[in-house]
């Protein structure tokens, strides 16, 4: 007979795939597995392994190029670019292709996970990176929901992307609407209660944004709202944003 801790572990493992499969696609960010540089001056620019990523034309297809940085000591802007290198061409990619996740820190987004590969650079076409090769370079394809939960206490707050979100009593679109929220006066804090693409949240409605007010919390907070938000859309992307550079 299994002891209680083992039963709990097995239950968690059995539930996890249900949550992951509740959305049609899985999207997120390519991030270092162990981020030892985060709180140092070296935590900057585009997060990428030194030797870059191989790009495939399809999952389990052929290698058609590489995504690689070229750091030059005589050019302090070089860490802000990555090159798409093929056998006969080299194209510079600017930070517009990446996601700002911190002060002067960008991550490479991925838009789909299929057969052990992730799809990147959708503005340019369909290119794929091997998840196994990511692991070997101490990088991981982190889904948006995991990233949002991990950053929840590190950011000032999350806000609903335009045109806004509806807080509901239960985690489904048929449930009663508590309130519609939009703009950065509705500060969202996540809980660890997750059901598929939904999260139980606590939303603080401010009169003025905390970064731009002289009011104390007692005078500035209008109300507190609690309920469920669909924080991940059907493409696997985040429905939330935050001030990556802080106040």
PDB file of C-alpha atoms in Angstrom:
ATOM      1  CA  UNK A   1       0.000   0.000   0.000  1.00  0.00           C
ATOM      2  CA  UNK A   2       1.289   3.469  -0.876  1.00  0.00           C
ATOM      3  CA  UNK A   3       1.945   5.863   1.965  1.00  0.00           C
ATOM      4  CA  UNK A   4       0.124   9.183   1.953  1.00  0.00           C
ATOM      5  CA  UNK A   5       3.054  11.315   0.620  1.00  0.00           C
ATOM      6  CA  UNK A   6       3.464   8.916  -2.312  1.00  0.00           C
ATOM      7  CA  UNK A   7      -0.265   9.084  -3.044  1.00  0.00           C
ATOM      8  CA  UNK A   8      -0.121  12.871  -3.063  1.00  0.00           C
ATOM      9  CA  UNK A   9       2.849  12.859  -5.455  1.00  0.00           C
ATOM     10  CA  UNK A  10       1.123  10.471  -7.828  1.00  0.00           C
ATOM     11  CA  UNK A  11      -2.065  12.560  -7.709  1.00  0.00           C
ATOM     12  CA  UNK A  12      -0.112  15.708  -8.571  1.00  0.00           C
ATOM     13  CA  UNK A  13       1.590  13.964 -11.469  1.00  0.00           C
ATOM     14  CA  UNK A  14      -1.715  12.686 -12.808  1.00  0.00           C
ATOM     15  CA  UNK A  15      -3.359  16.119 -12.629  1.00  0.00           C
ATOM     16  CA  UNK A  16      -0.461  18.071 -14.202  1.00  0.00           C
ATOM     17  CA  UNK A  17      -0.982  16.824 -17.782  1.00  0.00           C
ATOM     18  CA  UNK A  18      -4.659  17.840 -17.589  1.00  0.00           C
ATOM     19  CA  UNK A  19      -3.654  21.405 -16.803  1.00  0.00           C
ATOM     20  CA  UNK A  20      -1.069  21.487 -19.568  1.00  0.00           C
ATOM     21  CA  UNK A  21      -3.481  20.113 -22.147  1.00  0.00           C
ATOM     22  CA  UNK A  22      -6.319  22.453 -21.229  1.00  0.00           C
ATOM     23  CA  UNK A  23      -5.085  24.919 -23.855  1.00  0.00           C
ATOM     24  CA  UNK A  24      -4.589  24.325 -27.551  1.00  0.00           C
ATOM     25  CA  UNK A  25      -0.945  25.388 -27.583  1.00  0.00           C
ATOM     26  CA  UNK A  26       1.900  25.864 -25.139  1.00  0.00           C
ATOM     27  CA  UNK A  27       3.853  29.118 -25.430  1.00  0.00           C
ATOM     28  CA  UNK A  28       6.395  30.819 -23.222  1.00  0.00           C
ATOM     29  CA  UNK A  29      10.008  31.941 -22.941  1.00  0.00           C
ATOM     30  CA  UNK A  30      13.477  30.427 -23.337  1.00  0.00           C
ATOM     31  CA  UNK A  31      15.218  30.977 -20.001  1.00  0.00           C
ATOM     32  CA  UNK A  32      18.310  29.724 -18.179  1.00  0.00           C
ATOM     33  CA  UNK A  33      17.507  26.685 -16.041  1.00  0.00           C
ATOM     34  CA  UNK A  34      19.562  28.041 -13.132  1.00  0.00           C
ATOM     35  CA  UNK A  35      19.790  31.785 -13.367  1.00  0.00           C
ATOM     36  CA  UNK A  36      22.896  32.584 -11.328  1.00  0.00           C
ATOM     37  CA  UNK A  37      23.394  35.983 -12.963  1.00  0.00           C
ATOM     38  CA  UNK A  38      19.975  37.426 -12.190  1.00  0.00           C
ATOM     39  CA  UNK A  39      21.054  39.718  -9.381  1.00  0.00           C
ATOM     40  CA  UNK A  40      24.412  40.717 -10.850  1.00  0.00           C
ATOM     41  CA  UNK A  41      25.446  43.431 -13.303  1.00  0.00           C
ATOM     42  CA  UNK A  42      25.879  40.717 -15.955  1.00  0.00           C
ATOM     43  CA  UNK A  43      22.125  40.070 -16.085  1.00  0.00           C
ATOM     44  CA  UNK A  44      21.556  42.005 -19.247  1.00  0.00           C
ATOM     45  CA  UNK A  45      20.474  42.076 -22.806  1.00  0.00           C
ATOM     46  CA  UNK A  46      19.253  38.960 -24.630  1.00  0.00           C
ATOM     47  CA  UNK A  47      19.295  35.716 -22.646  1.00  0.00           C
ATOM     48  CA  UNK A  48      21.000  33.128 -24.832  1.00  0.00           C
ATOM     49  CA  UNK A  49      23.675  30.439 -24.425  1.00  0.00           C
ATOM     50  CA  UNK A  50      27.152  31.347 -25.636  1.00  0.00           C
ATOM     51  CA  UNK A  51      27.027  28.967 -28.604  1.00  0.00           C
ATOM     52  CA  UNK A  52      23.454  29.827 -29.591  1.00  0.00           C
ATOM     53  CA  UNK A  53      20.561  27.618 -30.735  1.00  0.00           C
ATOM     54  CA  UNK A  54      20.325  25.361 -33.792  1.00  0.00           C
ATOM     55  CA  UNK A  55      17.245  26.082 -35.904  1.00  0.00           C
ATOM     56  CA  UNK A  56      15.305  23.308 -37.659  1.00  0.00           C
ATOM     57  CA  UNK A  57      12.862  23.640 -40.548  1.00  0.00           C
ATOM     58  CA  UNK A  58      10.340  21.292 -38.872  1.00  0.00           C
ATOM     59  CA  UNK A  59      10.181  19.220 -35.673  1.00  0.00           C
ATOM     60  CA  UNK A  60      12.744  16.421 -36.179  1.00  0.00           C
ATOM     61  CA  UNK A  61      13.624  18.050 -39.520  1.00  0.00           C
ATOM     62  CA  UNK A  62      16.932  19.318 -40.836  1.00  0.00           C
ATOM     63  CA  UNK A  63      19.145  22.043 -39.388  1.00  0.00           C
ATOM     64  CA  UNK A  64      18.817  25.179 -41.522  1.00  0.00           C
ATOM     65  CA  UNK A  65      20.657  27.710 -39.414  1.00  0.00           C
ATOM     66  CA  UNK A  66      21.598  29.002 -36.008  1.00  0.00           C
ATOM     67  CA  UNK A  67      20.454  31.730 -33.657  1.00  0.00           C
ATOM     68  CA  UNK A  68      23.604  33.170 -32.157  1.00  0.00           C
ATOM     69  CA  UNK A  69      24.961  36.262 -30.431  1.00  0.00           C
ATOM     70  CA  UNK A  70      28.230  37.877 -31.452  1.00  0.00           C
ATOM     71  CA  UNK A  71      29.599  39.856 -28.514  1.00  0.00           C
ATOM     72  CA  UNK A  72      32.198  42.460 -29.461  1.00  0.00           C
ATOM     73  CA  UNK A  73      34.259  44.310 -26.872  1.00  0.00           C
ATOM     74  CA  UNK A  74      34.385  47.407 -29.100  1.00  0.00           C
ATOM     75  CA  UNK A  75      30.573  47.546 -29.418  1.00  0.00           C
ATOM     76  CA  UNK A  76      28.553  47.865 -26.212  1.00  0.00           C
ATOM     77  CA  UNK A  77      25.333  47.419 -28.201  1.00  0.00           C
ATOM     78  CA  UNK A  78      26.288  43.982 -29.543  1.00  0.00           C
ATOM     79  CA  UNK A  79      24.683  42.088 -26.593  1.00  0.00           C
ATOM     80  CA  UNK A  80      21.313  43.498 -27.735  1.00  0.00           C
ATOM     81  CA  UNK A  81      21.365  41.657 -31.044  1.00  0.00           C
ATOM     82  CA  UNK A  82      21.164  38.046 -32.148  1.00  0.00           C
ATOM     83  CA  UNK A  83      22.055  36.843 -35.617  1.00  0.00           C
ATOM     84  CA  UNK A  84      20.124  34.338 -37.693  1.00  0.00           C
ATOM     85  CA  UNK A  85      23.001  32.547 -39.397  1.00  0.00           C
ATOM     86  CA  UNK A  86      22.600  30.177 -42.366  1.00  0.00           C
ATOM     87  CA  UNK A  87      25.131  28.638 -44.737  1.00  0.00           C
ATOM     88  CA  UNK A  88      25.014  31.636 -47.069  1.00  0.00           C
ATOM     89  CA  UNK A  89      23.524  34.495 -45.072  1.00  0.00           C
ATOM     90  CA  UNK A  90      23.578  36.279 -41.709  1.00  0.00           C
ATOM     91  CA  UNK A  91      20.704  38.486 -40.577  1.00  0.00           C
ATOM     92  CA  UNK A  92      20.746  40.707 -37.501  1.00  0.00           C
ATOM     93  CA  UNK A  93      17.646  40.432 -35.306  1.00  0.00           C
ATOM     94  CA  UNK A  94      16.789  43.360 -33.046  1.00  0.00           C
ATOM     95  CA  UNK A  95      15.076  43.245 -29.662  1.00  0.00           C
ATOM     96  CA  UNK A  96      11.698  43.712 -31.408  1.00  0.00           C
ATOM     97  CA  UNK A  97      11.750  39.944 -31.935  1.00  0.00           C
ATOM     98  CA  UNK A  98      12.037  39.254 -28.196  1.00  0.00           C
ATOM     99  CA  UNK A  99      10.185  39.898 -24.934  1.00  0.00           C
ATOM    100  CA  UNK A 100      11.343  42.488 -22.412  1.00  0.00           C
ATOM    101  CA  UNK A 101      11.193  40.679 -19.057  1.00  0.00           C
ATOM    102  CA  UNK A 102      13.340  42.941 -16.867  1.00  0.00           C
ATOM    103  CA  UNK A 103      15.356  46.134 -16.906  1.00  0.00           C
ATOM    104  CA  UNK A 104      17.359  45.812 -20.151  1.00  0.00           C
ATOM    105  CA  UNK A 105      16.752  42.029 -20.174  1.00  0.00           C
ATOM    106  CA  UNK A 106      15.080  40.217 -23.069  1.00  0.00           C
ATOM    107  CA  UNK A 107      14.025  36.590 -23.537  1.00  0.00           C
ATOM    108  CA  UNK A 108      13.356  34.634 -26.713  1.00  0.00           C
ATOM    109  CA  UNK A 109       9.656  33.699 -26.880  1.00  0.00           C
ATOM    110  CA  UNK A 110       8.347  30.411 -28.212  1.00  0.00           C
ATOM    111  CA  UNK A 111       4.843  29.909 -29.613  1.00  0.00           C
ATOM    112  CA  UNK A 112       4.238  26.175 -29.788  1.00  0.00           C
ATOM    113  CA  UNK A 113       5.610  22.900 -28.450  1.00  0.00           C
ATOM    114  CA  UNK A 114       5.434  19.797 -30.635  1.00  0.00           C
ATOM    115  CA  UNK A 115       7.236  16.437 -30.651  1.00  0.00           C
ATOM    116  CA  UNK A 116      10.091  17.617 -28.452  1.00  0.00           C
ATOM    117  CA  UNK A 117      10.587  20.894 -30.376  1.00  0.00           C
ATOM    118  CA  UNK A 118       9.490  24.494 -29.839  1.00  0.00           C
ATOM    119  CA  UNK A 119       8.518  27.016 -32.535  1.00  0.00           C
ATOM    120  CA  UNK A 120      10.243  30.429 -32.539  1.00  0.00           C
ATOM    121  CA  UNK A 121      10.601  33.551 -34.708  1.00  0.00           C
ATOM    122  CA  UNK A 122       7.063  33.437 -36.068  1.00  0.00           C
ATOM    123  CA  UNK A 123       7.407  36.941 -37.557  1.00  0.00           C
ATOM    124  CA  UNK A 124      10.040  35.555 -39.918  1.00  0.00           C
ATOM    125  CA  UNK A 125       8.539  32.132 -40.592  1.00  0.00           C
ATOM    126  CA  UNK A 126       8.407  28.827 -38.735  1.00  0.00           C
ATOM    127  CA  UNK A 127      11.649  27.761 -37.100  1.00  0.00           C
ATOM    128  CA  UNK A 128      12.095  25.089 -34.464  1.00  0.00           C
ATOM    129  CA  UNK A 129      14.520  24.437 -31.593  1.00  0.00           C
ATOM    130  CA  UNK A 130      15.098  21.045 -29.973  1.00  0.00           C
ATOM    131  CA  UNK A 131      14.019  20.871 -26.320  1.00  0.00           C
ATOM    132  CA  UNK A 132      16.704  18.232 -25.690  1.00  0.00           C
ATOM    133  CA  UNK A 133      19.377  20.573 -27.026  1.00  0.00           C
ATOM    134  CA  UNK A 134      17.983  23.343 -24.815  1.00  0.00           C
ATOM    135  CA  UNK A 135      18.385  21.091 -21.776  1.00  0.00           C
ATOM    136  CA  UNK A 136      21.983  20.333 -22.736  1.00  0.00           C
ATOM    137  CA  UNK A 137      22.723  24.081 -22.747  1.00  0.00           C
ATOM    138  CA  UNK A 138      21.074  24.606 -19.327  1.00  0.00           C
ATOM    139  CA  UNK A 139      18.102  26.404 -20.869  1.00  0.00           C
ATOM    140  CA  UNK A 140      14.431  25.492 -20.668  1.00  0.00           C
ATOM    141  CA  UNK A 141      11.214  26.293 -22.513  1.00  0.00           C
ATOM    142  CA  UNK A 142       9.205  27.786 -19.666  1.00  0.00           C
ATOM    143  CA  UNK A 143       5.430  28.090 -20.258  1.00  0.00           C
ATOM    144  CA  UNK A 144       3.947  31.518 -19.604  1.00  0.00           C
ATOM    145  CA  UNK A 145       1.882  30.284 -16.670  1.00  0.00           C
ATOM    146  CA  UNK A 146       5.012  29.027 -14.875  1.00  0.00           C
ATOM    147  CA  UNK A 147       6.847  32.269 -15.575  1.00  0.00           C
ATOM    148  CA  UNK A 148       3.986  34.426 -14.302  1.00  0.00           C
ATOM    149  CA  UNK A 149       3.689  32.431 -11.084  1.00  0.00           C
ATOM    150  CA  UNK A 150       7.431  32.554 -10.418  1.00  0.00           C
ATOM    151  CA  UNK A 151       7.622  36.313 -11.032  1.00  0.00           C
ATOM    152  CA  UNK A 152       4.433  37.125  -9.098  1.00  0.00           C
ATOM    153  CA  UNK A 153       6.172  38.404  -5.960  1.00  0.00           C
ATOM    154  CA  UNK A 154       9.068  40.014  -7.839  1.00  0.00           C
ATOM    155  CA  UNK A 155       7.060  42.431  -9.962  1.00  0.00           C
ATOM    156  CA  UNK A 156       5.043  45.438  -8.833  1.00  0.00           C
ATOM    157  CA  UNK A 157       1.914  43.780 -10.167  1.00  0.00           C
ATOM    158  CA  UNK A 158       0.311  42.350 -13.272  1.00  0.00           C
ATOM    159  CA  UNK A 159      -2.264  44.123 -15.425  1.00  0.00           C
ATOM    160  CA  UNK A 160      -4.804  42.894 -17.967  1.00  0.00           C
ATOM    161  CA  UNK A 161      -3.817  43.251 -21.600  1.00  0.00           C
ATOM    162  CA  UNK A 162      -6.161  45.337 -23.773  1.00  0.00           C
ATOM    163  CA  UNK A 163      -9.100  45.261 -24.168  1.00  0.00           C
ATOM    164  CA  UNK A 164      -9.244  43.913 -20.602  1.00  0.00           C
ATOM    165  CA  UNK A 165     -10.305  40.793 -18.704  1.00  0.00           C
ATOM    166  CA  UNK A 166     -13.333  39.686 -16.719  1.00  0.00           C
ATOM    167  CA  UNK A 167     -13.035  38.417 -13.169  1.00  0.00           C
ATOM    168  CA  UNK A 168     -15.422  35.509 -12.703  1.00  0.00           C
ATOM    169  CA  UNK A 169     -16.768  33.555  -9.739  1.00  0.00           C
ATOM    170  CA  UNK A 170     -15.568  30.237 -11.184  1.00  0.00           C
ATOM    171  CA  UNK A 171     -12.799  29.288 -13.655  1.00  0.00           C
ATOM    172  CA  UNK A 172     -14.883  29.102 -16.826  1.00  0.00           C
ATOM    173  CA  UNK A 173     -16.444  31.531 -19.301  1.00  0.00           C
ATOM    174  CA  UNK A 174     -19.977  30.491 -18.325  1.00  0.00           C
ATOM    175  CA  UNK A 175     -19.514  31.636 -14.743  1.00  0.00           C
ATOM    176  CA  UNK A 176     -20.924  34.910 -13.393  1.00  0.00           C
ATOM    177  CA  UNK A 177     -18.837  38.017 -14.050  1.00  0.00           C
ATOM    178  CA  UNK A 178     -17.733  39.848 -10.909  1.00  0.00           C
ATOM    179  CA  UNK A 179     -16.127  42.800 -12.668  1.00  0.00           C
ATOM    180  CA  UNK A 180     -14.386  43.764 -15.907  1.00  0.00           C
ATOM    181  CA  UNK A 181     -10.873  45.148 -15.413  1.00  0.00           C
ATOM    182  CA  UNK A 182      -8.583  47.109 -17.696  1.00  0.00           C
ATOM    183  CA  UNK A 183      -5.672  49.501 -17.345  1.00  0.00           C
ATOM    184  CA  UNK A 184      -2.884  49.762 -14.774  1.00  0.00           C
ATOM    185  CA  UNK A 185      -5.065  50.925 -11.885  1.00  0.00           C
ATOM    186  CA  UNK A 186      -6.212  47.301 -11.481  1.00  0.00           C
ATOM    187  CA  UNK A 187      -3.206  45.525  -9.959  1.00  0.00           C
ATOM    188  CA  UNK A 188      -3.406  41.723 -10.199  1.00  0.00           C
ATOM    189  CA  UNK A 189      -1.722  39.345  -7.772  1.00  0.00           C
ATOM    190  CA  UNK A 190      -1.826  35.637  -8.522  1.00  0.00           C
ATOM    191  CA  UNK A 191      -2.447  32.771  -6.127  1.00  0.00           C
ATOM    192  CA  UNK A 192      -1.255  29.175  -6.434  1.00  0.00           C
ATOM    193  CA  UNK A 193      -4.804  28.067  -7.293  1.00  0.00           C
ATOM    194  CA  UNK A 194      -4.600  27.122 -10.970  1.00  0.00           C
ATOM    195  CA  UNK A 195      -7.209  25.401 -13.130  1.00  0.00           C
ATOM    196  CA  UNK A 196      -6.074  25.078 -16.731  1.00  0.00           C
ATOM    197  CA  UNK A 197      -5.685  28.593 -18.123  1.00  0.00           C
ATOM    198  CA  UNK A 198      -7.339  30.148 -15.067  1.00  0.00           C
ATOM    199  CA  UNK A 199      -5.910  31.471 -11.814  1.00  0.00           C
ATOM    200  CA  UNK A 200      -7.557  32.623  -8.586  1.00  0.00           C
ATOM    201  CA  UNK A 201      -6.497  36.248  -8.159  1.00  0.00           C
ATOM    202  CA  UNK A 202      -6.655  39.211  -5.830  1.00  0.00           C
ATOM    203  CA  UNK A 203      -7.097  42.520  -7.659  1.00  0.00           C
ATOM    204  CA  UNK A 204      -6.477  45.882  -6.045  1.00  0.00           C
ATOM    205  CA  UNK A 205      -8.242  48.873  -7.634  1.00  0.00           C
ATOM    206  CA  UNK A 206      -6.237  52.069  -7.028  1.00  0.00           C
ATOM    207  CA  UNK A 207      -7.351  55.679  -7.414  1.00  0.00           C
ATOM    208  CA  UNK A 208      -3.865  56.605  -8.643  1.00  0.00           C
ATOM    209  CA  UNK A 209      -1.031  54.370  -9.762  1.00  0.00           C
ATOM    210  CA  UNK A 210       1.286  53.549  -6.826  1.00  0.00           C
ATOM    211  CA  UNK A 211       4.303  54.760  -8.822  1.00  0.00           C
ATOM    212  CA  UNK A 212       2.729  58.168  -9.397  1.00  0.00           C
ATOM    213  CA  UNK A 213       0.924  59.064  -6.198  1.00  0.00           C
ATOM    214  CA  UNK A 214       1.569  60.713  -2.857  1.00  0.00           C
ATOM    215  CA  UNK A 215      -1.423  58.950  -1.311  1.00  0.00           C
ATOM    216  CA  UNK A 216      -0.855  56.194   1.206  1.00  0.00           C
ATOM    217  CA  UNK A 217      -2.460  52.774   0.614  1.00  0.00           C
ATOM    218  CA  UNK A 218      -5.375  53.540   2.920  1.00  0.00           C
ATOM    219  CA  UNK A 219      -6.423  56.537   0.822  1.00  0.00           C
ATOM    220  CA  UNK A 220      -5.354  55.177  -2.548  1.00  0.00           C
ATOM    221  CA  UNK A 221      -7.054  51.770  -2.517  1.00  0.00           C
ATOM    222  CA  UNK A 222     -10.659  51.910  -3.721  1.00  0.00           C
ATOM    223  CA  UNK A 223     -11.514  48.238  -3.341  1.00  0.00           C
ATOM    224  CA  UNK A 224     -10.208  44.665  -3.387  1.00  0.00           C
ATOM    225  CA  UNK A 225     -11.708  42.132  -5.820  1.00  0.00           C
ATOM    226  CA  UNK A 226     -11.180  38.380  -5.675  1.00  0.00           C
ATOM    227  CA  UNK A 227     -12.115  35.787  -8.262  1.00  0.00           C
ATOM    228  CA  UNK A 228     -10.856  33.865 -11.273  1.00  0.00           C
ATOM    229  CA  UNK A 229      -9.043  35.274 -14.312  1.00  0.00           C
ATOM    230  CA  UNK A 230      -8.164  33.540 -17.562  1.00  0.00           C
ATOM    231  CA  UNK A 231      -4.485  34.499 -17.487  1.00  0.00           C
ATOM    232  CA  UNK A 232      -3.459  32.343 -20.477  1.00  0.00           C
ATOM    233  CA  UNK A 233      -5.173  32.660 -23.860  1.00  0.00           C
ATOM    234  CA  UNK A 234      -6.040  29.808 -26.231  1.00  0.00           C
ATOM    235  CA  UNK A 235      -2.720  30.221 -28.064  1.00  0.00           C
ATOM    236  CA  UNK A 236      -0.840  29.656 -24.813  1.00  0.00           C
ATOM    237  CA  UNK A 237       0.249  33.299 -24.484  1.00  0.00           C
ATOM    238  CA  UNK A 238      -0.070  35.517 -21.438  1.00  0.00           C
ATOM    239  CA  UNK A 239      -3.159  37.711 -21.010  1.00  0.00           C
ATOM    240  CA  UNK A 240      -1.173  39.835 -18.542  1.00  0.00           C
ATOM    241  CA  UNK A 241       1.581  42.433 -18.735  1.00  0.00           C
ATOM    242  CA  UNK A 242       3.759  44.185 -16.188  1.00  0.00           C
ATOM    243  CA  UNK A 243       6.231  47.044 -15.922  1.00  0.00           C
ATOM    244  CA  UNK A 244       9.438  45.149 -16.722  1.00  0.00           C
ATOM    245  CA  UNK A 245      11.585  48.124 -15.702  1.00  0.00           C
ATOM    246  CA  UNK A 246       9.696  48.757 -12.458  1.00  0.00           C
ATOM    247  CA  UNK A 247       8.317  52.153 -11.506  1.00  0.00           C
TER     248      UNK A 247
END
